[in-house]
Amino acid sequence: MRKTRFAIAAIAATAALTLTACGGDAGEGEGEDTVRIGIKFDQPGLGFKDGDTYKGFDVDVAKYVANELGFTEEQIEFVSAPSANRETMLQNNQVDMIFATYSITDTRKEVIDFAGPYFVAGQDLLISVDSDITSPEDLDGKNLCSVTGSTSAQKVKDTYAAGVNLQELPGYAECTTQMSGGTIDAVTTDDIILAGLAAQPAYQGKFKVLGEPFSEENYGVGLPKGSDRCEAINAAITKMIESGEWETALKANTEGTGYEPNAELNPPTPAACA
């Protein structure tokens, strides 16, 4: 009986050592069922849910980074991450990371961590291709649209065109619909968001990004405070840039808009992790 017990114990110990040895070479994502990534579901060209498909530049960067961390595409669970909820979602462990036009700011860094940046955007204007607007100063007396709660349109009024007429609507889709109908002269937000709107089939050849950005927004990967993934994510972003896949993804999601990112700022160099 004692021999039987010893034999069983020996077999169990051998099995445990075998499992440990097999697991020693596992990538970061191996052994984890899924990675939950927050993105926008309603931002064409960046993060957009189309049925069961997710599209956009943020989505492409997220997939590349996840793969470098050891997760297959099937292991990614995309989660809607509205702007107002992003910090809360990270703090409450609702997502593991966020790629959602998430500007790196000192205020946000007090409660969450960031990897990146993986893109540097700038506030710009979306106008019709035959518009006479050449700068934000030309908006005096014209109708400018942005989404409710955004500070973008007010910034134009305060800094560039005191006589502009501001129109706030629930989403950028409503802004572009009204501009297509002629009641809005321009839409303002980050340039890459505008490029995504202009790339929609209904607006190709009708709208363009002005191409004169007047701010700087560093898009980072939002992480829970104290996350140990920052350096691995930065390495993945750097690899994507150096391989040319970053540029391929950007062009694929802004094609036909005339949009060119600021070459002095893009592609960016990820900052050192805190």
Coordinates of C-alpha atoms in Angstrom, one line a residue:
M1 CA 0.0 0.0 0.0
R2 CA 2.9 2.4 0.9
K3 CA 4.5 1.6 -2.4
T4 CA 1.3 2.4 -4.3
R5 CA 0.9 5.7 -2.5
F6 CA 4.6 6.6 -3.3
A7 CA 4.1 5.6 -6.9
I8 CA 1.0 7.8 -7.2
A9 CA 2.8 10.7 -5.6
A10 CA 5.8 10.3 -7.9
I11 CA 3.6 10.3 -11.0
A12 CA 1.8 13.5 -9.8
A13 CA 5.1 15.2 -9.1
T14 CA 6.4 14.2 -12.6
A15 CA 3.2 15.6 -14.2
A16 CA 3.5 18.8 -12.3
L17 CA 7.1 19.3 -13.4
T18 CA 6.2 18.6 -17.0
L19 CA 3.4 21.2 -16.9
T20 CA 5.8 23.7 -15.3
A21 CA 8.4 23.1 -18.0
C22 CA 5.8 23.5 -20.8
G23 CA 4.6 26.7 -19.3
G24 CA 8.0 28.2 -18.9
D25 CA 8.2 29.4 -22.6
A26 CA 4.6 30.7 -22.7
G27 CA 4.0 34.2 -24.1
E28 CA 2.3 36.8 -22.0
G29 CA -1.1 36.0 -23.5
E30 CA -0.8 32.3 -23.4
G31 CA -2.7 30.8 -20.5
E32 CA -5.2 33.7 -20.5
D33 CA -8.5 33.1 -22.3
T34 CA -9.1 36.6 -23.5
V35 CA -7.9 40.2 -23.4
R36 CA -10.5 42.8 -23.0
I37 CA -9.8 45.9 -25.2
G38 CA -11.8 49.1 -25.0
I39 CA -12.4 50.9 -28.3
K40 CA -14.9 53.3 -29.8
F41 CA -17.8 51.5 -31.5
D42 CA -19.1 54.6 -33.4
Q43 CA -16.0 56.4 -34.8
P44 CA -15.5 55.5 -38.5
G45 CA -11.9 55.1 -39.5
L46 CA -10.7 54.6 -35.9
G47 CA -13.0 52.3 -33.9
F48 CA -16.3 51.2 -35.5
K49 CA -18.5 48.2 -34.9
D50 CA -20.1 46.9 -38.1
G51 CA -22.2 43.9 -37.2
D52 CA -19.7 41.4 -35.7
T53 CA -16.7 43.2 -37.3
Y54 CA -14.5 45.8 -35.8
K55 CA -12.7 48.3 -38.1
G56 CA -10.4 51.3 -37.9
F57 CA -6.9 52.4 -37.1
D58 CA -7.3 52.0 -33.4
V59 CA -8.6 48.5 -33.9
D60 CA -5.7 47.6 -36.2
V61 CA -3.1 48.9 -33.7
A62 CA -4.9 47.0 -30.9
K63 CA -4.9 43.8 -32.8
Y64 CA -1.2 44.1 -33.6
V65 CA -0.3 44.9 -30.0
A66 CA -2.5 42.0 -28.7
N67 CA -0.8 39.6 -31.0
E68 CA 2.6 40.7 -29.9
L69 CA 1.5 40.1 -26.3
G70 CA 0.6 36.5 -27.2
F71 CA -3.1 36.8 -27.9
T72 CA -4.7 35.6 -31.1
E73 CA -7.4 37.7 -32.7
E74 CA -10.0 35.2 -31.5
Q75 CA -8.9 35.9 -27.9
I76 CA -9.7 39.6 -28.1
E77 CA -12.9 40.8 -26.6
F78 CA -13.7 44.3 -27.8
V79 CA -15.6 46.5 -25.4
S80 CA -17.3 49.8 -26.1
A81 CA -15.4 52.5 -24.3
P82 CA -17.2 55.9 -24.5
S83 CA -15.0 58.9 -23.7
A84 CA -16.6 59.7 -20.4
N85 CA -16.3 56.2 -19.1
R86 CA -12.7 55.3 -19.9
E87 CA -11.0 55.9 -16.6
T88 CA -13.8 54.3 -14.7
M89 CA -13.6 51.2 -16.9
L90 CA -9.9 50.8 -16.2
Q91 CA -10.2 51.5 -12.5
N92 CA -13.1 48.9 -12.2
N93 CA -11.2 46.2 -14.1
Q94 CA -13.9 46.2 -16.9
V95 CA -11.1 46.2 -19.6
D96 CA -7.4 45.4 -19.7
M97 CA -6.4 48.2 -22.0
I98 CA -8.0 51.0 -24.1
F99 CA -7.3 52.1 -27.6
A100 CA -9.9 54.9 -28.2
T101 CA -8.4 58.2 -29.4
Y102 CA -7.3 58.5 -25.7
S103 CA -5.2 61.6 -25.3
I104 CA -2.4 61.3 -22.8
T105 CA -2.8 64.1 -20.1
D106 CA -1.3 64.7 -16.7
T107 CA -4.7 64.7 -15.1
R108 CA -5.6 61.2 -16.5
K109 CA -2.1 59.9 -15.5
E110 CA -3.1 60.6 -11.8
V111 CA -5.6 57.7 -11.9
I112 CA -4.5 55.4 -14.8
D113 CA -1.3 54.6 -16.7
F114 CA -0.5 55.0 -20.4
A115 CA 1.7 53.3 -22.9
G116 CA 2.5 54.9 -26.2
P117 CA 1.7 57.3 -27.9
Y118 CA 0.9 55.4 -31.0
F119 CA -0.4 58.4 -32.9
V120 CA -0.2 62.2 -32.6
A121 CA -3.3 64.0 -33.8
G122 CA -4.2 67.7 -34.0
Q123 CA -7.5 69.6 -34.0
D124 CA -8.5 70.5 -37.6
L125 CA -11.5 71.2 -39.8
L126 CA -13.6 69.0 -42.1
I127 CA -14.9 71.0 -45.0
S128 CA -16.5 70.4 -48.4
V129 CA -14.0 70.0 -51.2
D130 CA -15.2 73.3 -52.8
S131 CA -15.2 75.3 -49.6
D132 CA -13.4 78.7 -49.4
I133 CA -12.3 78.1 -45.8
T134 CA -8.5 78.0 -45.6
S135 CA -8.0 78.5 -41.8
P136 CA -10.0 78.6 -38.6
E137 CA -9.9 82.4 -38.9
D138 CA -12.2 82.1 -42.0
L139 CA -15.1 80.8 -39.9
D140 CA -16.4 84.2 -38.8
G141 CA -20.1 84.3 -39.7
K142 CA -20.1 80.6 -40.6
N143 CA -21.7 77.5 -38.9
L144 CA -19.3 75.2 -37.1
C145 CA -20.3 71.8 -35.7
S146 CA -18.9 69.6 -33.0
V147 CA -20.4 67.1 -30.6
T148 CA -22.2 68.0 -27.4
G149 CA -19.8 68.4 -24.5
S150 CA -16.8 68.8 -26.7
T151 CA -14.5 71.8 -26.2
S152 CA -13.2 71.8 -29.8
A153 CA -15.8 74.3 -31.3
Q154 CA -15.5 76.6 -28.3
K155 CA -11.7 76.7 -28.7
V156 CA -12.2 77.9 -32.3
K157 CA -14.6 80.6 -31.1
D158 CA -12.3 81.7 -28.2
T159 CA -9.1 81.7 -30.2
Y160 CA -9.6 82.1 -33.9
A161 CA -13.1 83.3 -34.9
A162 CA -15.2 85.1 -32.4
G163 CA -18.1 85.5 -34.9
V164 CA -18.5 81.8 -35.7
N165 CA -21.9 80.2 -35.1
L166 CA -21.5 77.1 -33.0
Q167 CA -23.7 74.1 -33.5
E168 CA -23.6 71.1 -31.1
L169 CA -25.1 67.8 -32.1
P170 CA -25.1 64.4 -30.4
G171 CA -22.5 62.8 -32.7
Y172 CA -20.2 63.6 -35.7
A173 CA -22.6 61.6 -38.0
E174 CA -25.2 64.2 -37.4
C175 CA -22.7 67.0 -38.1
T176 CA -21.6 65.5 -41.4
T177 CA -25.3 64.9 -42.4
Q178 CA -26.0 68.5 -41.9
M179 CA -22.9 69.6 -43.7
S180 CA -23.9 67.4 -46.6
G181 CA -27.2 69.2 -46.6
G182 CA -25.5 72.6 -46.7
T183 CA -26.6 73.9 -43.2
I184 CA -23.1 73.4 -41.7
D185 CA -19.9 74.9 -43.1
A186 CA -17.3 72.9 -41.2
V187 CA -16.9 70.2 -38.5
T188 CA -14.1 70.3 -35.9
T189 CA -12.3 67.7 -33.8
D190 CA -9.0 65.8 -34.1
D191 CA -7.8 65.5 -37.6
I192 CA -7.6 61.7 -37.8
I193 CA -11.3 61.5 -36.6
L194 CA -12.2 63.9 -39.4
A195 CA -10.3 61.8 -41.9
G196 CA -12.2 58.7 -40.8
L197 CA -15.5 60.6 -41.4
A198 CA -14.4 61.8 -44.8
A199 CA -13.4 58.3 -45.8
Q200 CA -17.0 57.0 -45.5
P201 CA -18.4 56.0 -48.9
A202 CA -21.1 58.6 -48.8
Y203 CA -18.6 61.4 -48.4
Q204 CA -15.7 60.4 -50.5
G205 CA -14.9 63.2 -53.0
K206 CA -17.3 65.5 -51.1
F207 CA -15.5 66.3 -47.9
K208 CA -11.8 66.8 -47.0
V209 CA -9.7 67.6 -44.0
L210 CA -8.3 71.1 -44.2
G211 CA -4.8 69.9 -43.2
E212 CA -3.9 72.8 -40.9
P213 CA -4.0 71.3 -37.4
F214 CA -3.9 73.8 -34.5
S215 CA -3.3 71.5 -31.5
E216 CA -1.4 68.4 -30.5
E217 CA -3.1 65.3 -29.0
N218 CA -0.9 62.2 -28.1
Y219 CA -3.0 59.1 -28.4
G220 CA -2.0 56.5 -25.8
V221 CA -3.0 53.0 -24.7
G222 CA -4.9 53.4 -21.4
L223 CA -3.9 50.9 -18.7
P224 CA -5.0 50.2 -15.1
K225 CA -2.7 52.0 -12.6
G226 CA 0.3 49.8 -11.9
S227 CA 0.0 47.6 -15.0
D228 CA 3.1 45.7 -15.9
R229 CA 2.2 45.7 -19.7
C230 CA 3.5 49.2 -20.6
E231 CA 7.0 48.2 -21.8
A232 CA 5.7 45.3 -23.8
I233 CA 3.1 47.5 -25.5
N234 CA 5.6 50.1 -26.3
A235 CA 7.9 47.5 -27.8
A236 CA 4.9 46.2 -29.9
I237 CA 4.1 49.8 -31.1
T238 CA 7.7 50.4 -32.1
K239 CA 7.8 47.1 -34.0
M240 CA 4.6 47.9 -35.8
I241 CA 6.1 51.3 -36.9
E242 CA 9.4 49.9 -38.0
S243 CA 7.8 47.1 -39.9
G244 CA 5.7 49.5 -42.0
E245 CA 2.4 48.0 -40.8
W246 CA 1.6 51.2 -38.9
E247 CA 1.7 53.2 -42.0
T248 CA -0.2 50.6 -44.0
A249 CA -3.0 50.6 -41.3
L250 CA -3.2 54.4 -41.3
K251 CA -3.4 54.7 -45.1
A252 CA -6.0 52.0 -45.3
N253 CA -8.3 53.8 -42.9
T254 CA -7.9 57.3 -44.3
E255 CA -7.7 56.6 -48.0
G256 CA -9.4 59.0 -50.3
T257 CA -9.6 61.9 -47.8
G258 CA -6.5 63.8 -48.8
Y259 CA -5.4 63.5 -45.1
E260 CA -1.7 63.5 -44.3
P261 CA -0.6 63.2 -40.7
N262 CA 1.9 65.7 -39.3
A263 CA 5.2 64.3 -40.5
E264 CA 7.1 66.1 -37.8
L265 CA 5.1 64.2 -35.1
N266 CA 4.3 60.9 -36.8
P267 CA 5.0 58.2 -36.5
P268 CA 5.7 58.9 -32.8
T269 CA 8.2 57.4 -30.4
P270 CA 6.6 55.8 -27.4
A271 CA 7.5 57.5 -24.1
A272 CA 9.4 55.7 -21.4
C273 CA 7.1 53.9 -19.0
A274 CA 6.8 55.5 -15.5

